[in-house]
CSV table of C-alpha atoms in Angstrom, one decimal:
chain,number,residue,atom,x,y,z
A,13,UNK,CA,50.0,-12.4,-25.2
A,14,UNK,CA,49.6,-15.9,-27.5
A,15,UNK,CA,50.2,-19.0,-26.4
A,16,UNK,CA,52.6,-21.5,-26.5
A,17,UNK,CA,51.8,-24.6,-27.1
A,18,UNK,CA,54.4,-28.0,-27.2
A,19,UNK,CA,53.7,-32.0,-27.0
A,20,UNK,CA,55.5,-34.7,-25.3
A,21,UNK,CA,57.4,-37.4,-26.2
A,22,UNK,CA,56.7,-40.6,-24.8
A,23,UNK,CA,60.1,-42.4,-24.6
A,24,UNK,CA,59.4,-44.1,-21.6
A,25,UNK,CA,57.1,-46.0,-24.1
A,26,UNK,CA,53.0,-44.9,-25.9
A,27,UNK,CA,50.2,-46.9,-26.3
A,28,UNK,CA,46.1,-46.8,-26.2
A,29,UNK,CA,46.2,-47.7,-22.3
A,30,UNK,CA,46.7,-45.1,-19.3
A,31,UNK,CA,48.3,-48.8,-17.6
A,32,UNK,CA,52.2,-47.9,-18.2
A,33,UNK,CA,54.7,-50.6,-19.3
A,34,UNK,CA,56.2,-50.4,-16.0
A,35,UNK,CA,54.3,-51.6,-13.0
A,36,UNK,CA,54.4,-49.8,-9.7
A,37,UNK,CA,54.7,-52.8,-8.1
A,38,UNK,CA,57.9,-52.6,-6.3
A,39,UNK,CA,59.2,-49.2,-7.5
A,40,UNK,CA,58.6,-51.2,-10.9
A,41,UNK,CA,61.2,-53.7,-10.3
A,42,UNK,CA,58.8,-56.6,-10.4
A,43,UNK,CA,55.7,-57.3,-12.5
A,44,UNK,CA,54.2,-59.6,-10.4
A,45,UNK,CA,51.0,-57.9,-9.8
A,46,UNK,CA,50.5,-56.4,-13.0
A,47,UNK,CA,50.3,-58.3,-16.0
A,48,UNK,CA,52.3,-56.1,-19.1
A,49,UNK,CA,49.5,-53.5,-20.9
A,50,UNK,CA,48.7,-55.0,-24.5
A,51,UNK,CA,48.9,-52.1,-27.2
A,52,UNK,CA,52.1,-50.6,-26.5
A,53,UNK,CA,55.2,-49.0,-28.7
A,54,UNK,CA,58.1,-49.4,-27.9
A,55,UNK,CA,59.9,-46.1,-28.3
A,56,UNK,CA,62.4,-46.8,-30.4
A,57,UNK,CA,63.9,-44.0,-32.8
A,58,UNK,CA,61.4,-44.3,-35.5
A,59,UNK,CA,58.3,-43.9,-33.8
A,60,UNK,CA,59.5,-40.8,-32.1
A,61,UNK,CA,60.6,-39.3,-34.7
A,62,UNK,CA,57.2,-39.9,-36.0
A,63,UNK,CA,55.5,-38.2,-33.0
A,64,UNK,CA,58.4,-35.2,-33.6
A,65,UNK,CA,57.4,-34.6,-37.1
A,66,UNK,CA,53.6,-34.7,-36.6
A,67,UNK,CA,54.2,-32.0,-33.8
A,68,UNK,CA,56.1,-30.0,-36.0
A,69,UNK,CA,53.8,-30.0,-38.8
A,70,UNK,CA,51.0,-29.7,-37.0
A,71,UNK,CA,52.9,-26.5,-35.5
A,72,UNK,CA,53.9,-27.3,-32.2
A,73,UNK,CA,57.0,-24.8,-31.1
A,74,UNK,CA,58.7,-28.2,-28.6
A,75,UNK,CA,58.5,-31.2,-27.6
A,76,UNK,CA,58.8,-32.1,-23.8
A,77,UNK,CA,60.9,-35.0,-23.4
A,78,UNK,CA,61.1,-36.8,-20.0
A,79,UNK,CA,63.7,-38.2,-17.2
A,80,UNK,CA,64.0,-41.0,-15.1
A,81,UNK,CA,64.7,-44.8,-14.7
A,82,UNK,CA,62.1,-45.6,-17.4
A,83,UNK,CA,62.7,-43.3,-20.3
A,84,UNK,CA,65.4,-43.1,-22.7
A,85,UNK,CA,67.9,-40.7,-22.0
A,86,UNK,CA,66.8,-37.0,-22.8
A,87,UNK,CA,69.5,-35.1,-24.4
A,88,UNK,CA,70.7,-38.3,-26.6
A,89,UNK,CA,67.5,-38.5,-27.8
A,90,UNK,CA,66.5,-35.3,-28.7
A,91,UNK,CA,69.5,-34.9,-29.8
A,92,UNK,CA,69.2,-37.8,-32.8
A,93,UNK,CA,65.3,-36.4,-33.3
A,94,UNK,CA,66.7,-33.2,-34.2
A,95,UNK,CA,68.3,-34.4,-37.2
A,96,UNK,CA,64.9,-35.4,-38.3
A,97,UNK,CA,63.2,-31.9,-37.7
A,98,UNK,CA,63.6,-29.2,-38.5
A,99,UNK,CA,62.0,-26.3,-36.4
A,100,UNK,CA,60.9,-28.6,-33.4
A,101,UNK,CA,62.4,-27.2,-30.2
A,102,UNK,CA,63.4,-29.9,-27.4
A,103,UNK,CA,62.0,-29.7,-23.5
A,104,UNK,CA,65.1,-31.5,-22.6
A,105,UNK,CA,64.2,-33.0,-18.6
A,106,UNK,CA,67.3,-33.3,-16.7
A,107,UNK,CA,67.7,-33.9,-12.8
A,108,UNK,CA,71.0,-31.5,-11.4
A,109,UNK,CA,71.7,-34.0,-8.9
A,110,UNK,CA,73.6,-36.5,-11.2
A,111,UNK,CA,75.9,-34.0,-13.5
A,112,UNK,CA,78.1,-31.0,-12.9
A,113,UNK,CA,76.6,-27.6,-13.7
A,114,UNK,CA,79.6,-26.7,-15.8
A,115,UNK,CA,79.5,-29.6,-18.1
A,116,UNK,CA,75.6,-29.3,-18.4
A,117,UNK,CA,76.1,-25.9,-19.4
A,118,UNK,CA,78.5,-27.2,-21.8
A,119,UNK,CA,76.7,-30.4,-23.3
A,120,UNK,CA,73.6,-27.0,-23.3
A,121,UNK,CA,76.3,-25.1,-25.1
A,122,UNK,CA,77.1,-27.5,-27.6
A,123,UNK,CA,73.3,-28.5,-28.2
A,124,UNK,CA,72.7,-24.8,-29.4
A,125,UNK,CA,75.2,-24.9,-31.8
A,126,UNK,CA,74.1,-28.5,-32.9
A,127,UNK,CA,70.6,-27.9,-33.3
A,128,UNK,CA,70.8,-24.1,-34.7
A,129,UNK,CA,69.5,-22.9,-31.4
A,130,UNK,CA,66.3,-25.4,-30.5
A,131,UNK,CA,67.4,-26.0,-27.4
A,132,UNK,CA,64.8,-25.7,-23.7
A,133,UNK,CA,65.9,-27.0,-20.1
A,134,UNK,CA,63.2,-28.1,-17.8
A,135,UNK,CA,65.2,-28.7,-14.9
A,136,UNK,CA,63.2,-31.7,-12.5
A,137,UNK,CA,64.4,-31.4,-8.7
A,138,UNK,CA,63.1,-34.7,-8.2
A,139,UNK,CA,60.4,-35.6,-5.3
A,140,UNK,CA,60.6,-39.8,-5.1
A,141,UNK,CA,63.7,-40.5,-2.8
A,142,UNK,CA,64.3,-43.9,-4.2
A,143,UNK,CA,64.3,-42.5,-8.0
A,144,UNK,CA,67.2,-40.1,-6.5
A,145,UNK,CA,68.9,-43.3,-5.0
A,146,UNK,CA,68.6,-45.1,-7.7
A,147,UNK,CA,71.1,-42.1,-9.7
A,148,UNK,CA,73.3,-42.0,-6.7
A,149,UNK,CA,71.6,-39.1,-5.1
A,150,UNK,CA,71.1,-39.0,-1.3
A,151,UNK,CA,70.3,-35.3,-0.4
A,152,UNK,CA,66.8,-34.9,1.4
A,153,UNK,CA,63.6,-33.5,-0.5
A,154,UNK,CA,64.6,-29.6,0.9
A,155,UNK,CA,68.2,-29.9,0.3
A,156,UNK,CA,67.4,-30.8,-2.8
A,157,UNK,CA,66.0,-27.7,-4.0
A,158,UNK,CA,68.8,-25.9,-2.4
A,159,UNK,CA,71.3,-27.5,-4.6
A,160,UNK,CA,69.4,-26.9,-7.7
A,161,UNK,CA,69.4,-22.9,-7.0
A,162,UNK,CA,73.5,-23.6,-6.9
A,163,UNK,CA,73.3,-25.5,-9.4
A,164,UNK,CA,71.5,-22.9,-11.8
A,165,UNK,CA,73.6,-20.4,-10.2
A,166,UNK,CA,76.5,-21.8,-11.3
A,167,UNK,CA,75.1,-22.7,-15.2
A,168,UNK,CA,74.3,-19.1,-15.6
A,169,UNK,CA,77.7,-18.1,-14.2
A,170,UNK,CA,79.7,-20.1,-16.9
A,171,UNK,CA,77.3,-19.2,-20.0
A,172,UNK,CA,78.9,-15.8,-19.4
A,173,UNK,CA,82.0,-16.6,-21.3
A,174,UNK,CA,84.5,-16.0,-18.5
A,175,UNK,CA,86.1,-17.5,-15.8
A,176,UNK,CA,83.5,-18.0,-13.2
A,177,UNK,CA,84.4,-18.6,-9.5
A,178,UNK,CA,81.1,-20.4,-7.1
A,179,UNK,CA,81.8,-21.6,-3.3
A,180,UNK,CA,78.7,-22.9,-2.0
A,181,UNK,CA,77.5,-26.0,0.4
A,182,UNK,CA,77.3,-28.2,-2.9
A,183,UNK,CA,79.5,-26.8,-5.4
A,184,UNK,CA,83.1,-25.4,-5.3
A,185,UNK,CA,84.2,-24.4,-9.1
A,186,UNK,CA,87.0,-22.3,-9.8
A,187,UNK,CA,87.3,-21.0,-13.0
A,188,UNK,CA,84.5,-22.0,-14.3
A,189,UNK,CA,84.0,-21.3,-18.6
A,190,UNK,CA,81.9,-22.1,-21.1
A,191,UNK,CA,84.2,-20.8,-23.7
A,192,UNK,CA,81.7,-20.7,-26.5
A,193,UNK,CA,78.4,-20.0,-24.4
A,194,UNK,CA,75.1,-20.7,-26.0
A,195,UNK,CA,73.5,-18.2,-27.6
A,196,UNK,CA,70.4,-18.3,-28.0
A,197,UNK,CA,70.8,-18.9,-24.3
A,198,UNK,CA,68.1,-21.6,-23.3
A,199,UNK,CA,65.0,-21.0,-21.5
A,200,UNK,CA,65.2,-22.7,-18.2
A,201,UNK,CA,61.7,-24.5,-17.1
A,202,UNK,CA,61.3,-25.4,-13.7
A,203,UNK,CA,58.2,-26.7,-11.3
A,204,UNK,CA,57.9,-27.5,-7.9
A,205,UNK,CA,54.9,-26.7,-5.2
A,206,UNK,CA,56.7,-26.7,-1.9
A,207,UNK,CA,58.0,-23.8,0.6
A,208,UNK,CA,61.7,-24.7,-0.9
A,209,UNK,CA,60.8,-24.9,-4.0
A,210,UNK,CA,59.7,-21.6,-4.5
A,211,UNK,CA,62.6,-19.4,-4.3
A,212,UNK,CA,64.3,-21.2,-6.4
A,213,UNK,CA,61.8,-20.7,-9.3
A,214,UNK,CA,61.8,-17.2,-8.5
A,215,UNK,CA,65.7,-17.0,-8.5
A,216,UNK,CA,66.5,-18.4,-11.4
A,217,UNK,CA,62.9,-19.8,-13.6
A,218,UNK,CA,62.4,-18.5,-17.1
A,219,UNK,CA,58.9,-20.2,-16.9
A,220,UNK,CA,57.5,-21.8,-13.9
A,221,UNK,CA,55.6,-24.7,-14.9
A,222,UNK,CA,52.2,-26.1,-13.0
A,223,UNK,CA,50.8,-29.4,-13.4
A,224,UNK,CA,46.7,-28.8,-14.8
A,225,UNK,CA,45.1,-27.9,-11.7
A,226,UNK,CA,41.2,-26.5,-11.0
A,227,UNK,CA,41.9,-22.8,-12.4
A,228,UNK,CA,41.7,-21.4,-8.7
A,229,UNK,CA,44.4,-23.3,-7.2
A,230,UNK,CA,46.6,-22.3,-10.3
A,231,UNK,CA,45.7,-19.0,-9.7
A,232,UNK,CA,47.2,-19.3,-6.5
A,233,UNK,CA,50.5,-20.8,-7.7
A,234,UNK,CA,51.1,-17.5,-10.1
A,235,UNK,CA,50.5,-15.4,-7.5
A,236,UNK,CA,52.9,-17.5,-5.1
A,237,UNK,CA,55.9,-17.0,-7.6
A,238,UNK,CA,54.9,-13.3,-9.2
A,239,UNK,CA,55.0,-12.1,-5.6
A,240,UNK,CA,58.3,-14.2,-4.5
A,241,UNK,CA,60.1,-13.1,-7.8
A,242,UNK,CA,59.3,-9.5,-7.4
A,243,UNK,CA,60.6,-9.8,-4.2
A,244,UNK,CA,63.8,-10.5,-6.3
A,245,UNK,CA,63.0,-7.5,-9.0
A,246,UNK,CA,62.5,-10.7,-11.8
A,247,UNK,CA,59.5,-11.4,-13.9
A,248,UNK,CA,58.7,-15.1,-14.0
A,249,UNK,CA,56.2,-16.7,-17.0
A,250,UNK,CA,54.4,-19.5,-16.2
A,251,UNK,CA,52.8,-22.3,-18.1
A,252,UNK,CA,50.9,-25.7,-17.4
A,253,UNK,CA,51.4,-29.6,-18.3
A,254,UNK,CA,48.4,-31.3,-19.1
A,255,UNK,CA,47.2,-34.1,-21.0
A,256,UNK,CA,44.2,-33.4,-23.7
A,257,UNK,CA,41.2,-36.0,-25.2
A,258,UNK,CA,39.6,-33.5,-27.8
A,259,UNK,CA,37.6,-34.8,-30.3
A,260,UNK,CA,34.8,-33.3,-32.8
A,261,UNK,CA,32.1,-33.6,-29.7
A,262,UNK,CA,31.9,-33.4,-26.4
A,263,UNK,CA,30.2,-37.1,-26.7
A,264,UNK,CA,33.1,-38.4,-28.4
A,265,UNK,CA,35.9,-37.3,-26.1
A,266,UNK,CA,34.1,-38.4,-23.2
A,267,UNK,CA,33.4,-41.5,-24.5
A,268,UNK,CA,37.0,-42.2,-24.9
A,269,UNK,CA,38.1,-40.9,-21.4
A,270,UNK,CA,35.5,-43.4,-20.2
A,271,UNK,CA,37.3,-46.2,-22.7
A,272,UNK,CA,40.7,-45.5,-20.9
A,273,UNK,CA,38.8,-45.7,-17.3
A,274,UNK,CA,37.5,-49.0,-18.5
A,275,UNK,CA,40.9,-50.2,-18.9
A,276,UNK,CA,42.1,-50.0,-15.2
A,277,UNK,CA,41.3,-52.7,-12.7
A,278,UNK,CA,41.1,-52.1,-9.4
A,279,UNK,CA,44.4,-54.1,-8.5
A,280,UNK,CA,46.1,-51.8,-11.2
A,281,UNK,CA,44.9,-48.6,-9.4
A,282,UNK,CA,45.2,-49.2,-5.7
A,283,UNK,CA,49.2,-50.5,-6.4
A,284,UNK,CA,50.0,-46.9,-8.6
A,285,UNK,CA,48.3,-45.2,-5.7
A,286,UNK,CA,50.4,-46.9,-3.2
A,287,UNK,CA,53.6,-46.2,-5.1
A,288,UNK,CA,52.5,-42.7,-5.6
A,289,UNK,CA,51.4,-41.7,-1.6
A,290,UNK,CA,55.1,-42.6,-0.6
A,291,UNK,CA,55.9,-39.6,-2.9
A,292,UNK,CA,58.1,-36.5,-1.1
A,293,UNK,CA,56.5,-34.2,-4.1
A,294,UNK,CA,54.2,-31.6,-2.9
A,295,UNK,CA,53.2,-31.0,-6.3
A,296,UNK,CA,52.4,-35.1,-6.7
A,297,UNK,CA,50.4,-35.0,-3.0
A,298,UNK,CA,48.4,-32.1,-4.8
A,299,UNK,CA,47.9,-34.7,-7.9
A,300,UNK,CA,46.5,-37.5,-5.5
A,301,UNK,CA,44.5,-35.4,-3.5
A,302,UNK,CA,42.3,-34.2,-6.4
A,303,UNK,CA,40.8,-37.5,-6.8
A,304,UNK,CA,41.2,-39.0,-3.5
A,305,UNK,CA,42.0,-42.5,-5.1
A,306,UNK,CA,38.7,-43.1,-6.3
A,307,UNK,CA,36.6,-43.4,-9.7
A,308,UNK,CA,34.3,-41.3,-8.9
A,309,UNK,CA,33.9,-37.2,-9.6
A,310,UNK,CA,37.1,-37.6,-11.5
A,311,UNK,CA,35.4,-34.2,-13.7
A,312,UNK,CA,37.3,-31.9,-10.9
A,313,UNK,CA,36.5,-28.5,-12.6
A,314,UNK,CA,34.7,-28.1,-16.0
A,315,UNK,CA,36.4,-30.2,-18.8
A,316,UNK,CA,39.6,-30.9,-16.6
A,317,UNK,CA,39.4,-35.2,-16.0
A,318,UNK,CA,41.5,-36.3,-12.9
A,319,UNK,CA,41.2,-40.1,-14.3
A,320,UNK,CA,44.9,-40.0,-16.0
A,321,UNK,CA,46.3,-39.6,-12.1
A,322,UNK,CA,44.6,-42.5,-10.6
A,323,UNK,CA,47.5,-44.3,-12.3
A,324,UNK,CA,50.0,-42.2,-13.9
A,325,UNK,CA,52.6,-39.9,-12.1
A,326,UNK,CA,53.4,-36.4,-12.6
A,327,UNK,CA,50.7,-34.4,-14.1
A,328,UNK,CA,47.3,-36.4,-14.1
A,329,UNK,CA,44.5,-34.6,-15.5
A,330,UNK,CA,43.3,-33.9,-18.8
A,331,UNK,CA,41.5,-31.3,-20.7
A,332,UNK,CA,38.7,-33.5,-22.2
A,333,UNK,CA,35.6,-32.1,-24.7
A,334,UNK,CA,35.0,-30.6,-27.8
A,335,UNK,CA,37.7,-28.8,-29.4
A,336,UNK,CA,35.9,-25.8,-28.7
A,337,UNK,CA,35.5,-26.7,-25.1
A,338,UNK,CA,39.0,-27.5,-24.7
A,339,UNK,CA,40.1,-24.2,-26.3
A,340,UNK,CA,37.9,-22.9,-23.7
A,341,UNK,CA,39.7,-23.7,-20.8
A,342,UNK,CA,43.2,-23.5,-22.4
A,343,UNK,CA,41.8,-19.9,-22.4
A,344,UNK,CA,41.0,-19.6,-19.0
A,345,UNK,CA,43.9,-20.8,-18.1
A,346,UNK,CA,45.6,-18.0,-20.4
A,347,UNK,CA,43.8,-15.3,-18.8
A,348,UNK,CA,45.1,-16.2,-15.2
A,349,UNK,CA,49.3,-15.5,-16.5
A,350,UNK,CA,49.4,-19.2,-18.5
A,351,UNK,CA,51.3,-19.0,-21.3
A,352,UNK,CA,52.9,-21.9,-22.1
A,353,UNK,CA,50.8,-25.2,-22.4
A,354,UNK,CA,53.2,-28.5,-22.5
A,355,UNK,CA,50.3,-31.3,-24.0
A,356,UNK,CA,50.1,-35.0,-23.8
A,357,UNK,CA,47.3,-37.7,-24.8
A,358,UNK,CA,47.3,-41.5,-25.1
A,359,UNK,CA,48.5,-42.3,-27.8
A,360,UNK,CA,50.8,-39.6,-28.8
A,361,UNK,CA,50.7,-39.6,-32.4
A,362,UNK,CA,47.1,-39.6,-32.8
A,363,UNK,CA,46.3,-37.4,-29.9
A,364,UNK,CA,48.7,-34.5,-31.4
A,365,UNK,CA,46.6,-35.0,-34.5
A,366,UNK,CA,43.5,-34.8,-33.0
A,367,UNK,CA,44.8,-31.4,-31.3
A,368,UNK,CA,45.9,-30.0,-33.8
A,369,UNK,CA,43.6,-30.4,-36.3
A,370,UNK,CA,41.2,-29.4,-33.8
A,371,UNK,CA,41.8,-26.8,-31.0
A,372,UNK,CA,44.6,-25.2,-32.8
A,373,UNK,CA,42.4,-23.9,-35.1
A,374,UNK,CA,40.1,-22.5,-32.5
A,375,UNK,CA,43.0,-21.1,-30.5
A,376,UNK,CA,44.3,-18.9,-33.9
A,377,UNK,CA,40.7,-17.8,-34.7
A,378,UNK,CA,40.2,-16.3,-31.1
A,379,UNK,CA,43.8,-14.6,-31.7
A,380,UNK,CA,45.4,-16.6,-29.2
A,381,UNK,CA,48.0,-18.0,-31.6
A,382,UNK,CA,49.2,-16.7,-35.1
A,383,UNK,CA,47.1,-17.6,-38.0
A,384,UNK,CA,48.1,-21.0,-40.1
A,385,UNK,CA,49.2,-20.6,-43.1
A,386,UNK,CA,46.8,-22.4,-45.2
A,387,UNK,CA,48.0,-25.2,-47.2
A,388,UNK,CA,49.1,-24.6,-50.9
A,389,UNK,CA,46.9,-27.8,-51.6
A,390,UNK,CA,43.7,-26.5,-50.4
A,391,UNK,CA,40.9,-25.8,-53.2
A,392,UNK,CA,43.4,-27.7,-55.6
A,393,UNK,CA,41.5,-30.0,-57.3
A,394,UNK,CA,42.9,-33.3,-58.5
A,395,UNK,CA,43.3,-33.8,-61.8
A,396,UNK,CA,40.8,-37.1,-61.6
A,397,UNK,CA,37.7,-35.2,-60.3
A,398,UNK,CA,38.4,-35.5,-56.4
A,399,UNK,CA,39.2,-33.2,-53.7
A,400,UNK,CA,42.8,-31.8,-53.2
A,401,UNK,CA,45.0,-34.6,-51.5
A,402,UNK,CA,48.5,-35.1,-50.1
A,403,UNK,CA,51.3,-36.1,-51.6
A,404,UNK,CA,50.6,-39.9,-52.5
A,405,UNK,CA,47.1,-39.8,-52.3
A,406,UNK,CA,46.3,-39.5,-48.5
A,407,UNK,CA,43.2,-37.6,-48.2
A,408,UNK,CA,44.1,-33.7,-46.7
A,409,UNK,CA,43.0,-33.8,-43.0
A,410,UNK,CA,41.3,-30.2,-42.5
A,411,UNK,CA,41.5,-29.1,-38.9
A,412,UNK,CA,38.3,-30.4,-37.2
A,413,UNK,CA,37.5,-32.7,-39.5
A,414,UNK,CA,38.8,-35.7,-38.3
């Protein structure tokens, strides 16, 4: 079993800082207590496509690309970014709440054939009540989760090809049809940590997702769903989102985690970890509770940093060492059922170099990935004496050499 591995794209905005462009302050209404983060990109078009590119090259299978009031919306974006890739599959986030299951399955449709079949879901419940509000959504945390099984009920009902009929609490269809049903049909992600969340991965998940907890309490998780989806005569994969500071030594990544600590004032923390304890998410609760709020022991399990969480929502820790110590744990983590690894790291265009100049070498030589193809330019000596370059002169960057 090899890993997967896909990046992020930031289009709620990137930068050097773990601060956000949008304060917390207010569910990020108001900036009042936080003065706007210096260093960040907008993300605009180009700079995506950027961070899209570099993941491709760098061999990245997809991109994760997230939802909510402060991002860009998923499937328009992903879908221009596609035009400027490739191979690059899209993670497309999307909440069920605010569309009909039979016109995402066919805007899902549609993408397939657009994109020559590059297409993921990761389907996101939702755990903050006033996000939900925000989007028109008033159902409760539990009911929630209960419309998303109808909801993904009723998506695979209409990729069939054929009239599809669904009465439940949330949805009525009656004739429901995807005439021209994706094919390949796409993966469906989904993550959630609560007693109603779980059936629902078990129903209907292609690959539950985790966010990067100690190895033990993920553990737990894969046995969670592997025993509620055998309960159901389905096979479940999982995978894990985490965020990654690797560098050439174990000095250097640390040093840079510390940087990012450096950046966060007190005032900046305790309003994020106000905004974040109001959160219905079990899985966020399990975030927050890994570093209790504070600065200190933020190194929860060898190499995994809890620092990204004291201000950032959603997954919060970070795989942070060597590359060799980073491939490590992404091991570990492999040889407890993970197989799919959805990466992050401030920024993102220089993080997804840094990893994959780095750890993905180390992941193919342990076998854990298929060997890269070495470049054509490597032992190619330039014609004016110096080592092999890329085109226009840029020096090669050899994995772990950076």
């Amino acid at each position: 079993m090899t890993v997967h591995l896909h990046w992020f794209l930031p289009t709620g905005g990137d930068g050097r800082t773990l601060v956000d462009r949008h304060a917390y302050t207010d569910s990020g209404i108001k900036r009042s207590r936080i003065a706007p983060a210096s260093g960040v990109r907008a993300p605009d078009i180009e700079y995506l496509a950027q961070i899209a590119k570099a993941a491709e090259q760098l061999g990245f299978e997809a991109v994760l690309t997230p939802t909510g009031t402060w991002c860009e919306d998923a499937w328009l974006t992903t879908a221009a970014l596609a035009q400027h890739t490739e191979r690059l599959k899209f993670l497309v986030a999307f909440r069920p709440g605010v569309i009909s299951p039979v016109l995402a399955a066919q805007m899902a449709a549609t993408y397939q054939r657009i994109t020559r079949g590059r297409l993921l879901l990761n389907v996101v419940t939702g755990g903050d009540s006033t996000e939900q509000r925000r989007f028109g959504d008033h159902l409760d945390h539990d009911r929630r989760y209960a419309r998303t099984s109808e909801f993904l009920s009723v998506v695979r009902g209409v990729w069939r090809g054929e009239p599809y009929d669904f009465d439940g609490e949330h949805y009525r269809v009656e004739g429901g049809l995807t005439a021209l049903p994706p094919d390949p049909l796409p993966e469906i992600f989904f993550g959630g940590s609560s007693a109603a969340a779980g059936p629902v991965a078990a129903d209907h998940a292609d690959v539950y997702l985790t966010w990067g907890e100690p190895p033990a309490l993920v553990k737990e998780k894969i046995n969670w769903i592997r025993g509620l989806a055998a309960e159901r005569e389905r096979t479940v994969r999982f995978g894990i989102r985490l965020h990654t500071i690797s560098r050439d030594s174990a000095r250097e990544a640390w040093a840079t985690a510390d940087r990012l600590l450096g950046d966060l004032d007190t005032e900046t923390v305790t309003a994020a970890q106000q905004a974040l304890a109001r959160s219905e998410s079990v899985g966020q609760q399990r975030m927050l509770a890994l570093h209790g709020g504070s600065r200190d022991g933020l190194e929860i399990s060898p190499n995994l940093w809890a620092g990204i969480g004291l201000v950032r929502g959603g997954a919060g820790t970070a795989l942070v060492g060597s590359h060799a110590d980073v491939a490590d744990r992404i091991e570990e983590y492999h040889d407890l059922g993970i197989e799919h690894f959805v990466l992050s790291g401030y920024p993102h265009l220089e993080e997804a170099y840094w990893f994959g100049e780095g750890v993905t070498p180390e992941l193919s030589a342990r076998g854990l990935l298929p060997r890269i193809p070495a470049s054509p330019l490597l032992g190619v000596p330039a014609a004016n004496g110096r080592p092999a370059s890329a085109p226009g002169g840029a020096p090669l960057l050899v994995g772990g050499g950076r």
